[in-house]
Short mmCIF file of C-alpha atoms and ligand atoms in Angstrom, two decimals:
data_model
loop_
_atom_site.label_atom_id
_atom_site.label_comp_id
_atom_site.label_asym_id
_atom_site.label_seq_id
_atom_site.Cartn_x
_atom_site.Cartn_y
_atom_site.Cartn_z
CA MET I 23 -29.78 10.57 23.70
CA GLU I 24 -30.57 7.19 22.16
CA LYS I 25 -28.35 4.20 22.82
CA ILE I 26 -28.25 0.72 21.34
CA VAL I 27 -27.91 -2.27 23.64
CA ILE I 28 -26.72 -5.54 22.15
CA THR I 29 -26.50 -8.85 23.98
CA GLY I 30 -23.96 -10.98 22.13
CA ASN I 31 -25.64 -14.24 21.13
CA GLY I 32 -23.60 -15.77 18.36
CA PRO I 33 -24.24 -16.37 14.69
CA LEU I 34 -26.38 -14.12 12.47
CA ARG I 35 -28.65 -16.23 10.25
CA GLY I 36 -31.27 -15.50 7.63
CA GLU I 37 -31.95 -12.93 4.93
CA VAL I 38 -31.65 -9.16 4.92
CA ARG I 39 -32.49 -6.52 2.30
CA VAL I 40 -30.20 -3.56 1.74
CA ALA I 41 -31.40 -0.03 1.06
CA GLY I 42 -30.33 2.35 -1.69
CA ALA I 43 -26.84 3.79 -1.31
CA LYS I 44 -26.60 6.98 0.75
CA ASN I 45 -23.48 8.11 -1.11
CA ALA I 46 -25.18 7.59 -4.47
CA ALA I 47 -28.44 9.27 -3.39
CA LEU I 48 -26.74 12.47 -2.14
CA PRO I 49 -25.23 13.53 -5.51
CA ILE I 50 -28.47 12.52 -7.27
CA ILE I 51 -30.42 14.84 -4.97
CA ALA I 52 -27.90 17.65 -5.60
CA ALA I 53 -28.14 17.08 -9.37
CA SER I 54 -31.87 17.88 -9.24
CA LEU I 55 -30.79 21.56 -8.95
CA LEU I 56 -29.26 21.46 -12.45
CA SER I 57 -32.67 21.49 -14.16
CA ALA I 58 -35.92 23.41 -13.68
CA GLU I 59 -37.81 20.22 -14.59
CA PRO I 60 -38.77 17.66 -11.92
CA LEU I 61 -36.63 14.70 -10.90
CA GLN I 62 -38.19 11.42 -9.73
CA VAL I 63 -35.99 9.14 -7.65
CA SER I 64 -36.75 5.68 -6.28
CA ASN I 65 -34.93 3.48 -3.72
CA ILE I 66 -34.04 6.47 -1.52
CA PRO I 67 -32.64 5.16 1.80
CA GLY I 68 -34.37 6.21 5.03
CA VAL I 69 -31.26 7.67 6.64
CA ARG I 70 -30.60 10.97 8.39
CA ASP I 71 -28.14 12.35 5.82
CA ILE I 72 -30.91 12.19 3.23
CA ASP I 73 -33.26 14.05 5.62
CA THR I 74 -30.57 16.74 5.97
CA ALA I 75 -30.05 17.00 2.19
CA LEU I 76 -33.79 17.39 1.62
CA LYS I 77 -34.02 19.99 4.40
CA LEU I 78 -31.32 21.97 2.58
CA LEU I 79 -33.18 21.73 -0.73
CA THR I 80 -36.39 22.92 0.93
CA LEU I 81 -34.52 25.94 2.35
CA LEU I 82 -33.41 26.81 -1.20
CA GLY I 83 -37.05 26.80 -2.34
CA CYS I 84 -37.34 23.30 -3.83
CA GLN I 85 -40.56 21.35 -3.44
CA VAL I 86 -39.83 17.92 -2.10
CA GLU I 87 -42.31 15.05 -1.91
CA ARG I 88 -41.17 11.87 -0.22
CA SER I 89 -43.26 8.77 0.09
CA GLY I 90 -41.49 5.70 1.45
CA THR I 91 -38.42 5.21 -0.75
CA ASP I 92 -39.80 7.40 -3.58
CA LEU I 93 -38.85 11.02 -3.96
CA ALA I 94 -39.95 13.81 -6.29
CA ILE I 95 -38.04 17.10 -6.41
CA ASP I 96 -39.29 20.24 -8.17
CA THR I 97 -36.63 22.94 -8.36
CA SER I 98 -38.57 25.40 -10.53
CA LYS I 99 -39.08 27.85 -7.63
CA VAL I 100 -35.58 28.00 -6.15
CA HIS I 101 -35.12 31.44 -4.52
CA SER I 102 -31.88 31.00 -2.59
CA VAL I 103 -28.34 29.71 -3.17
CA TYR I 104 -27.44 29.72 0.54
CA ALA I 105 -26.54 26.51 2.39
CA PRO I 106 -26.13 27.37 6.10
CA TYR I 107 -23.45 26.05 8.44
CA GLU I 108 -26.03 24.63 10.87
CA LEU I 109 -26.98 21.97 8.33
CA VAL I 110 -23.71 21.61 6.37
CA LYS I 111 -21.71 20.90 9.54
CA THR I 112 -23.84 17.80 10.20
CA MET I 113 -23.28 16.39 6.72
CA ARG I 114 -20.18 17.07 4.61
CA GLY I 115 -21.99 15.73 1.53
CA ALA I 116 -23.75 19.14 1.43
CA ILE I 117 -20.68 20.43 -0.43
CA LEU I 118 -22.31 18.70 -3.44
CA LEU I 119 -24.72 21.67 -3.71
CA LEU I 120 -21.85 23.99 -4.70
CA GLY I 121 -21.36 22.83 -8.32
CA PRO I 122 -25.05 22.61 -9.33
CA LEU I 123 -26.04 25.95 -7.71
CA LEU I 124 -23.15 27.76 -9.38
CA ALA I 125 -23.77 26.13 -12.78
CA ARG I 126 -27.50 26.86 -12.93
CA PHE I 127 -27.89 30.11 -10.96
CA GLY I 128 -24.46 31.70 -11.48
CA GLU I 129 -23.77 31.88 -7.75
CA ALA I 130 -23.55 29.80 -4.60
CA ASP I 131 -23.04 30.57 -0.92
CA VAL I 132 -22.24 27.28 0.77
CA SER I 133 -20.78 26.87 4.24
CA LEU I 134 -17.36 25.28 4.53
CA PRO I 135 -18.05 21.88 6.08
CA GLY I 136 -15.19 22.05 8.60
CA GLY I 137 -13.37 19.05 10.04
CA CYS I 138 -14.95 15.84 11.20
CA ALA I 139 -14.08 12.87 13.36
CA ILE I 140 -12.29 11.00 10.56
CA GLY I 141 -9.94 13.82 9.56
CA SER I 142 -9.57 17.42 8.45
CA ARG I 143 -11.19 16.73 5.04
CA PRO I 144 -10.38 19.87 3.06
CA VAL I 145 -12.39 21.00 0.00
CA ASN I 146 -9.55 22.55 -2.02
CA GLU I 147 -10.10 20.14 -4.92
CA HIS I 148 -13.72 21.30 -5.28
CA ILE I 149 -12.64 24.96 -5.22
CA THR I 150 -9.66 24.79 -7.59
CA GLY I 151 -11.68 22.65 -9.99
CA LEU I 152 -14.53 25.16 -10.15
CA GLN I 153 -12.00 28.02 -10.48
CA ALA I 154 -10.54 26.18 -13.50
CA LEU I 155 -14.04 26.36 -15.02
CA GLY I 156 -13.96 30.14 -14.55
CA ALA I 157 -15.67 30.57 -11.18
CA GLU I 158 -14.65 33.45 -8.92
CA ILE I 159 -14.45 32.04 -5.42
CA THR I 160 -13.77 33.73 -2.12
CA ILE I 161 -13.97 32.37 1.41
CA GLU I 162 -15.78 34.80 3.70
CA ALA I 163 -16.67 34.15 7.33
CA GLY I 164 -16.60 30.39 6.86
CA TYR I 165 -18.61 30.39 3.64
CA ILE I 166 -17.60 29.54 0.06
CA LYS I 167 -18.91 32.38 -2.10
CA ALA I 168 -18.79 31.41 -5.75
CA LYS I 169 -19.82 33.37 -8.84
CA ALA I 170 -19.71 32.75 -12.58
CA LYS I 171 -21.95 34.17 -15.31
CA ARG I 172 -21.52 30.90 -17.13
CA LEU I 173 -18.87 28.30 -16.39
CA ARG I 174 -16.58 27.48 -19.30
CA GLY I 175 -15.14 24.13 -20.29
CA ALA I 176 -11.52 23.53 -19.25
CA HIS I 177 -8.88 20.86 -18.73
CA PHE I 178 -8.48 20.04 -15.03
CA THR I 179 -6.47 17.35 -13.24
CA PHE I 180 -7.36 16.48 -9.65
CA ASP I 181 -4.35 16.22 -7.29
CA ILE I 182 -6.31 13.60 -5.31
CA PRO I 183 -9.13 11.45 -6.77
CA SER I 184 -11.82 12.90 -4.49
CA VAL I 185 -15.28 11.33 -4.81
CA THR I 186 -17.46 14.38 -4.08
CA ALA I 187 -15.08 16.79 -5.88
CA THR I 188 -15.34 14.62 -9.02
CA GLU I 189 -19.15 14.65 -8.63
CA ASN I 190 -19.25 18.44 -8.14
CA LEU I 191 -17.13 19.08 -11.24
CA LEU I 192 -19.06 16.56 -13.32
CA MET I 193 -22.33 18.36 -12.48
CA ALA I 194 -20.89 21.84 -13.02
CA ALA I 195 -19.22 20.93 -16.33
CA SER I 196 -22.49 19.48 -17.67
CA LEU I 197 -23.91 23.03 -17.92
CA ALA I 198 -20.65 24.79 -18.86
CA ASP I 199 -19.93 26.48 -22.16
CA GLY I 200 -17.64 24.12 -24.10
CA THR I 201 -15.89 20.87 -23.34
CA THR I 202 -14.30 19.93 -20.01
CA VAL I 203 -11.74 17.17 -19.54
CA LEU I 204 -11.34 15.98 -15.95
CA GLU I 205 -8.32 13.80 -15.16
CA ASN I 206 -7.45 11.68 -12.12
CA CYS I 207 -11.17 11.41 -11.32
CA ALA I 208 -12.50 9.17 -8.56
CA MET I 209 -13.85 5.93 -10.09
CA GLU I 210 -16.21 4.95 -7.25
CA PRO I 211 -19.46 3.41 -8.56
CA GLU I 212 -21.40 6.39 -7.16
CA VAL I 213 -19.62 8.67 -9.69
CA GLY I 214 -20.69 6.39 -12.55
CA ASP I 215 -24.24 6.35 -11.23
CA LEU I 216 -24.35 10.16 -11.17
CA ALA I 217 -23.02 10.24 -14.74
CA ARG I 218 -25.86 7.90 -15.78
CA LEU I 219 -28.45 10.25 -14.27
CA LEU I 220 -26.83 13.31 -15.90
CA ILE I 221 -26.86 11.57 -19.29
CA ALA I 222 -30.56 10.77 -18.76
CA MET I 223 -31.04 14.52 -18.11
CA GLY I 224 -29.34 15.34 -21.43
CA ALA I 225 -25.67 15.72 -20.43
CA ARG I 226 -22.93 14.57 -22.81
CA ILE I 227 -20.35 12.59 -20.86
CA ASP I 228 -17.63 10.22 -22.14
CA GLY I 229 -15.19 8.00 -20.29
CA MET I 230 -17.55 6.63 -17.64
CA GLY I 231 -15.86 4.13 -15.35
CA SER I 232 -12.38 5.50 -16.16
CA SER I 233 -10.29 8.17 -14.43
CA THR I 234 -10.68 10.63 -17.33
CA LEU I 235 -14.11 12.13 -17.95
CA THR I 236 -14.92 14.33 -20.93
CA ILE I 237 -18.02 16.48 -20.65
CA ALA I 238 -19.43 18.50 -23.54
CA GLY I 239 -21.46 21.22 -21.81
CA VAL I 240 -25.10 21.81 -22.80
CA GLU I 241 -27.33 24.89 -22.34
CA ARG I 242 -29.93 23.17 -20.23
CA LEU I 243 -30.75 19.81 -18.71
CA SER I 244 -34.17 18.19 -18.43
CA GLY I 245 -36.02 16.22 -15.78
CA ALA I 246 -35.48 12.46 -15.39
CA SER I 247 -36.32 9.36 -13.36
CA HIS I 248 -33.64 7.45 -11.56
CA ARG I 249 -33.30 4.44 -9.24
CA VAL I 250 -30.61 4.69 -6.56
CA PRO I 251 -28.34 1.61 -6.71
CA PRO I 252 -27.97 -0.71 -3.70
CA ASP I 253 -25.66 0.36 -0.88
CA ARG I 254 -22.38 -1.53 -1.30
CA ILE I 255 -21.17 -0.48 2.16
CA GLU I 256 -24.37 -1.58 3.93
CA THR I 257 -24.04 -4.88 2.03
CA GLY I 258 -20.43 -5.27 3.13
CA THR I 259 -21.32 -4.37 6.71
CA PHE I 260 -23.93 -7.16 7.02
CA LEU I 261 -21.62 -9.70 5.38
CA THR I 262 -18.78 -8.79 7.74
CA ALA I 263 -21.12 -8.99 10.74
CA ALA I 264 -22.16 -12.49 9.64
CA ALA I 265 -18.51 -13.51 9.20
CA ALA I 266 -17.52 -12.14 12.62
CA THR I 267 -20.37 -14.00 14.35
CA ARG I 268 -19.61 -17.28 12.47
CA GLY I 269 -23.00 -17.01 10.81
CA SER I 270 -24.66 -17.64 7.48
CA ILE I 271 -26.72 -14.95 5.76
CA ARG I 272 -28.10 -13.95 2.39
CA VAL I 273 -28.07 -10.26 1.50
CA LEU I 274 -30.87 -9.38 -0.95
CA ASP I 275 -31.51 -6.41 -3.27
CA THR I 276 -27.80 -5.81 -3.70
CA ASN I 277 -25.24 -5.71 -6.52
CA PRO I 278 -22.22 -8.01 -6.12
CA ASP I 279 -20.36 -6.25 -8.97
CA PHE I 280 -19.11 -3.35 -6.84
CA LEU I 281 -17.80 -5.45 -3.97
CA HIS I 282 -15.01 -7.56 -5.51
CA HIS I 283 -12.31 -6.49 -3.09
CA VAL I 284 -14.47 -6.85 0.02
CA LEU I 285 -15.82 -10.25 -1.06
CA GLY I 286 -12.28 -11.41 -1.87
CA LYS I 287 -11.17 -10.48 1.65
CA LEU I 288 -14.14 -12.29 3.22
CA GLU I 289 -13.26 -15.40 1.22
CA GLN I 290 -9.63 -15.06 2.27
CA ALA I 291 -10.91 -14.90 5.87
CA GLY I 292 -12.48 -18.33 5.30
CA ALA I 293 -16.10 -17.54 4.42
CA ASN I 294 -17.80 -19.36 1.58
CA ILE I 295 -19.49 -16.91 -0.78
CA VAL I 296 -22.06 -17.58 -3.50
CA LEU I 297 -23.24 -14.76 -5.78
CA GLY I 298 -26.56 -14.30 -7.53
CA PRO I 299 -27.61 -11.47 -9.84
CA ASP I 300 -28.88 -9.34 -6.94
CA TRP I 301 -27.94 -11.33 -3.85
CA ILE I 302 -24.88 -12.56 -1.98
CA HIS I 303 -24.83 -15.59 0.30
CA LEU I 304 -22.09 -15.86 2.93
CA ASP I 305 -21.55 -18.97 5.05
CA THR I 306 -18.78 -19.48 7.60
CA GLY I 307 -19.77 -23.10 8.30
CA GLY I 308 -19.77 -22.08 11.99
CA LYS I 309 -16.00 -21.54 11.87
CA ARG I 310 -13.96 -18.65 13.22
CA CYS I 311 -12.47 -16.42 10.50
CA GLN I 312 -8.76 -15.92 9.80
CA ALA I 313 -7.34 -12.41 10.20
CA VAL I 314 -6.83 -10.63 6.85
CA HIS I 315 -4.57 -7.72 5.85
CA ILE I 316 -6.41 -4.60 4.74
CA ASN I 317 -5.04 -1.63 2.81
CA THR I 318 -7.60 1.06 2.02
CA ALA I 319 -7.33 2.91 -1.30
CA PRO I 320 -9.62 4.53 -3.88
CA TYR I 321 -12.00 2.27 -5.85
CA PRO I 322 -11.61 -0.42 -7.13
CA ALA I 323 -9.31 -1.20 -4.16
CA PHE I 324 -10.52 -1.85 -0.59
CA PRO I 325 -12.89 0.97 0.55
CA THR I 326 -12.06 3.10 3.57
CA ASP I 327 -15.79 2.88 4.43
CA MET I 328 -15.31 -0.87 5.23
CA GLN I 329 -12.07 -0.51 7.23
CA ALA I 330 -13.64 -0.20 10.69
CA GLN I 331 -15.91 -3.23 10.12
CA PHE I 332 -12.91 -5.39 9.12
CA MET I 333 -11.03 -4.15 12.18
CA ALA I 334 -13.81 -5.72 14.30
CA LEU I 335 -13.67 -8.92 12.21
CA ASN I 336 -9.89 -9.15 12.66
CA ALA I 337 -10.19 -8.46 16.40
CA LEU I 338 -12.23 -11.70 16.65
CA ALA I 339 -10.29 -13.73 14.07
CA GLU I 340 -7.58 -16.36 14.32
CA GLY I 341 -4.08 -14.95 13.85
CA SER I 342 -2.98 -11.36 13.38
CA ALA I 343 -3.13 -8.87 10.53
CA THR I 344 -2.43 -5.25 9.70
CA VAL I 345 -5.07 -2.70 8.73
CA VAL I 346 -3.63 0.29 6.87
CA GLU I 347 -5.79 3.41 6.40
CA ASN I 348 -4.56 5.45 3.44
CA ILE I 349 -7.53 7.77 2.76
CA PHE I 350 -8.37 9.58 6.01
CA GLU I 351 -5.69 10.49 8.56
CA ASN I 352 -7.82 9.99 11.67
CA ARG I 353 -10.10 7.09 10.86
CA PHE I 354 -9.08 4.91 13.80
CA MET I 355 -11.37 6.35 16.49
CA HIS I 356 -13.07 2.94 16.84
CA VAL I 357 -9.80 1.36 17.97
CA ALA I 358 -9.94 2.76 21.51
CA GLU I 359 -13.57 1.62 21.81
CA LEU I 360 -12.78 -1.90 20.52
CA GLN I 361 -9.92 -2.01 23.03
CA ARG I 362 -12.48 -1.32 25.78
CA MET I 363 -14.13 -4.56 24.67
CA GLY I 364 -10.84 -6.43 25.02
CA ALA I 365 -9.53 -6.16 21.44
CA ASP I 366 -5.75 -6.46 21.04
CA ILE I 367 -4.90 -3.64 18.60
CA GLU I 368 -1.68 -1.66 18.41
CA LEU I 369 -1.59 1.59 16.46
CA GLN I 370 1.53 2.69 14.59
CA GLY I 371 0.72 5.82 12.61
CA HIS I 372 -1.84 4.90 9.97
CA THR I 373 -1.33 1.16 10.51
CA ALA I 374 -3.18 -0.94 13.07
CA ILE I 375 -1.76 -4.29 14.08
CA VAL I 376 -4.64 -6.51 15.16
CA ARG I 377 -4.10 -9.76 17.08
CA GLY I 378 -7.33 -11.73 17.05
CA ARG I 379 -8.99 -12.83 20.29
CA GLU I 380 -11.32 -15.81 20.65
CA ARG I 381 -13.81 -13.60 22.54
CA LEU I 382 -14.46 -9.92 23.22
CA GLN I 383 -16.46 -8.70 26.22
CA GLY I 384 -19.46 -6.42 26.14
CA ALA I 385 -18.78 -2.91 27.50
CA PRO I 386 -20.19 0.62 27.37
CA VAL I 387 -18.70 2.21 24.23
CA MET I 388 -19.13 5.37 22.19
CA ALA I 389 -19.80 5.69 18.49
CA THR I 390 -17.53 8.35 16.96
CA ASP I 391 -18.54 8.28 13.29
CA LEU I 392 -20.77 6.35 10.95
CA ARG I 393 -18.54 3.38 10.06
CA ALA I 394 -16.92 3.31 13.51
CA SER I 395 -20.44 2.72 14.88
CA ALA I 396 -20.86 -0.22 12.53
CA SER I 397 -17.61 -1.79 13.79
CA LEU I 398 -18.83 -1.51 17.41
CA ILE I 399 -22.10 -3.20 16.43
CA ILE I 400 -20.18 -6.08 14.83
CA ALA I 401 -17.93 -6.50 17.86
CA ALA I 402 -20.96 -6.37 20.18
CA LEU I 403 -22.85 -9.05 18.24
CA ALA I 404 -19.95 -11.45 18.76
CA ALA I 405 -19.01 -10.38 22.31
CA GLU I 406 -19.90 -12.01 25.63
CA GLY I 407 -22.51 -10.03 27.56
CA ASP I 408 -24.07 -6.63 26.95
CA THR I 409 -22.61 -3.75 24.96
CA ILE I 410 -24.18 -0.33 25.29
CA ILE I 411 -23.37 1.89 22.30
CA ASP I 412 -23.79 5.60 22.94
CA ARG I 413 -24.25 8.35 20.29
CA VAL I 414 -26.08 6.09 17.83
CA TYR I 415 -27.14 9.15 15.82
CA HIS I 416 -23.92 8.55 13.89
CA LEU I 417 -25.30 5.17 12.83
CA ASP I 418 -28.66 6.60 11.77
CA ARG I 419 -26.87 8.99 9.39
CA GLY I 420 -26.12 6.12 7.03
CA TYR I 421 -27.85 2.84 7.98
CA ALA I 422 -31.63 2.54 7.60
CA ASN I 423 -33.21 0.51 10.45
CA ILE I 424 -30.02 -1.40 11.18
CA ASP I 425 -31.36 -2.50 14.58
CA LEU I 426 -34.54 -3.98 13.06
CA LYS I 427 -32.58 -5.64 10.25
CA LEU I 428 -30.12 -7.22 12.68
CA ALA I 429 -32.99 -8.37 14.92
CA GLY I 430 -34.41 -10.08 11.80
CA LEU I 431 -31.10 -11.98 11.57
CA GLY I 432 -31.44 -13.19 15.18
CA ALA I 433 -29.51 -10.50 17.05
CA ILE I 434 -30.64 -9.40 20.52
CA ILE I 435 -30.61 -5.64 19.97
CA LYS I 436 -32.72 -2.78 21.29
CA ARG I 437 -32.76 1.01 21.35
CA VAL I 438 -33.07 2.69 24.74
N1 LIG V 7 -9.34 15.58 -0.13
C1 LIG V 7 -8.56 16.69 -0.21
N2 LIG V 7 -9.09 17.82 -0.78
C2 LIG V 7 -10.35 17.86 -1.26
C3 LIG V 7 -11.16 16.72 -1.20
C4 LIG V 7 -10.62 15.59 -0.63
O1 LIG V 7 -7.41 16.70 0.23
O2 LIG V 7 -10.76 18.91 -1.75
C5 LIG V 7 -8.80 14.35 0.47
C6 LIG V 7 -9.58 13.92 1.71
O3 LIG V 7 -9.15 14.60 2.86
C7 LIG V 7 -9.29 12.43 1.74
C8 LIG V 7 -9.22 12.08 0.26
O4 LIG V 7 -9.02 13.29 -0.43
O5 LIG V 7 -8.03 12.22 2.32
C9 LIG V 7 -10.46 11.39 -0.30
O6 LIG V 7 -11.63 12.05 0.15
P1 LIG V 7 -12.91 12.23 -0.77
O7 LIG V 7 -13.02 13.67 -1.17
O8 LIG V 7 -12.91 11.22 -1.84
O9 LIG V 7 -14.06 11.95 0.25
P2 LIG V 7 -15.49 12.59 0.18
O10 LIG V 7 -15.85 12.81 -1.21
O11 LIG V 7 -15.56 13.73 1.13
C10 LIG V 7 -16.83 10.33 -0.01
C11 LIG V 7 -17.87 9.64 0.81
C12 LIG V 7 -17.23 9.13 2.10
C13 LIG V 7 -16.09 8.17 1.72
C14 LIG V 7 -15.08 8.89 0.82
C15 LIG V 7 -13.97 7.98 0.32
C16 LIG V 7 -19.87 10.82 0.16
C17 LIG V 7 -20.96 11.77 0.54
N3 LIG V 7 -18.94 10.58 1.10
O12 LIG V 7 -16.37 11.42 0.81
O13 LIG V 7 -18.24 8.41 2.80
O14 LIG V 7 -15.43 7.73 2.88
O15 LIG V 7 -15.77 9.44 -0.33
O16 LIG V 7 -14.48 6.91 -0.39
O17 LIG V 7 -19.87 10.28 -0.93
C18 LIG V 7 -19.22 7.43 4.71
O18 LIG V 7 -20.18 7.11 3.99
O19 LIG V 7 -19.06 6.97 5.88
C19 LIG V 7 -18.21 8.35 4.19
C20 LIG V 7 -17.37 9.02 4.98
#
């Protein structure tokens, strides 16, 4: 199994380009199933979750051509609506196939994703939402079996603003008979990006960017071309790594608009930030950051996907701060690993109290999920000595070439 070895050597400096957003690309790929015409997508990130999504599409009978960051999907010969457990269990985003398969083919047979390291992560919102649109759904032997001759428009309010459930319902409602009103929708930028693609395919959607979406269903959708937006979490991860190592970096090919809360916290920590149209420059002036309080919540508040990285920043900062995780009940697996590196963190339920240390020490540690891996990388870059990070496949699920990109910023990092 591959490991990453990092020798802590101080400040990150230089420029780095971010890839397209994994969590935007996954619903775009699923949306290709809504039309028999081809979909062209650019800026696809080279990460393992995308490989898994494309493997699933191929199993269904789609023709997939990928060349660098460009992707073409032809769904005209789909012969199956079955998404097997073996693939779904490795990537919960596969639940995004449920809505499009049901809407276009009248049935879907998608494995329940099961739990994962960050929490139990149920899919009840996806199921009750599709039932509200008239789907008959049963759970049999770990699979969601859904049927509907044609979905019908309905009024549905989410109990929780779930990102992928909002995306599933948005896709399904686009092909339903009549108008659907979805309330308490997730407002993450990836939802808005999916809505933009669906509109380009011929969908009629109102209320983009708000928590209420109104979708007037159409009979069929057409092909389209789409560019995946920059990854806001990859952007935030590099900026936080630079802040933790007292560095100065410029992140290119990004969009500062979707990062207000994260950038505000980095400024509060003491970093100087300058924004361009598609770049962000962060400079710590060589100074150690101040600890900052973090409270995760749905967009536009502080993202749960940046919580672990800020935990590492706080562990190295001056002063102490609390980090409260409000989205996932078990997203503190990185704490025990950071403690192995000397971090002073006390857990009280879903709150972590972090007392910053001047230095952490390198140690053998284990990655437990995607963003937890990123926090270990950040701690390792700033630590004294070598850190060996095991189970780096978690990292490769969502960060394209992170080792090469960090090496380009001066880090001493290798895969073994
Ligand atoms: N929830 C339910 N029932 C549901 C769906 C969600 O109770 O049917 C709960 C979840 O357990 C959680 C909360 O609602 O407590 C929010 O979860 P959400 O459904 O929004 O998460 P998701 O759609 O499964 C996406 C991202 C995650 C990101 C979350 C929150 C994708 C493919 N995944 O997951 O990304 O953390 O939204 O922003 O878009 C990551 O990239 O590392 C990652 C985990």
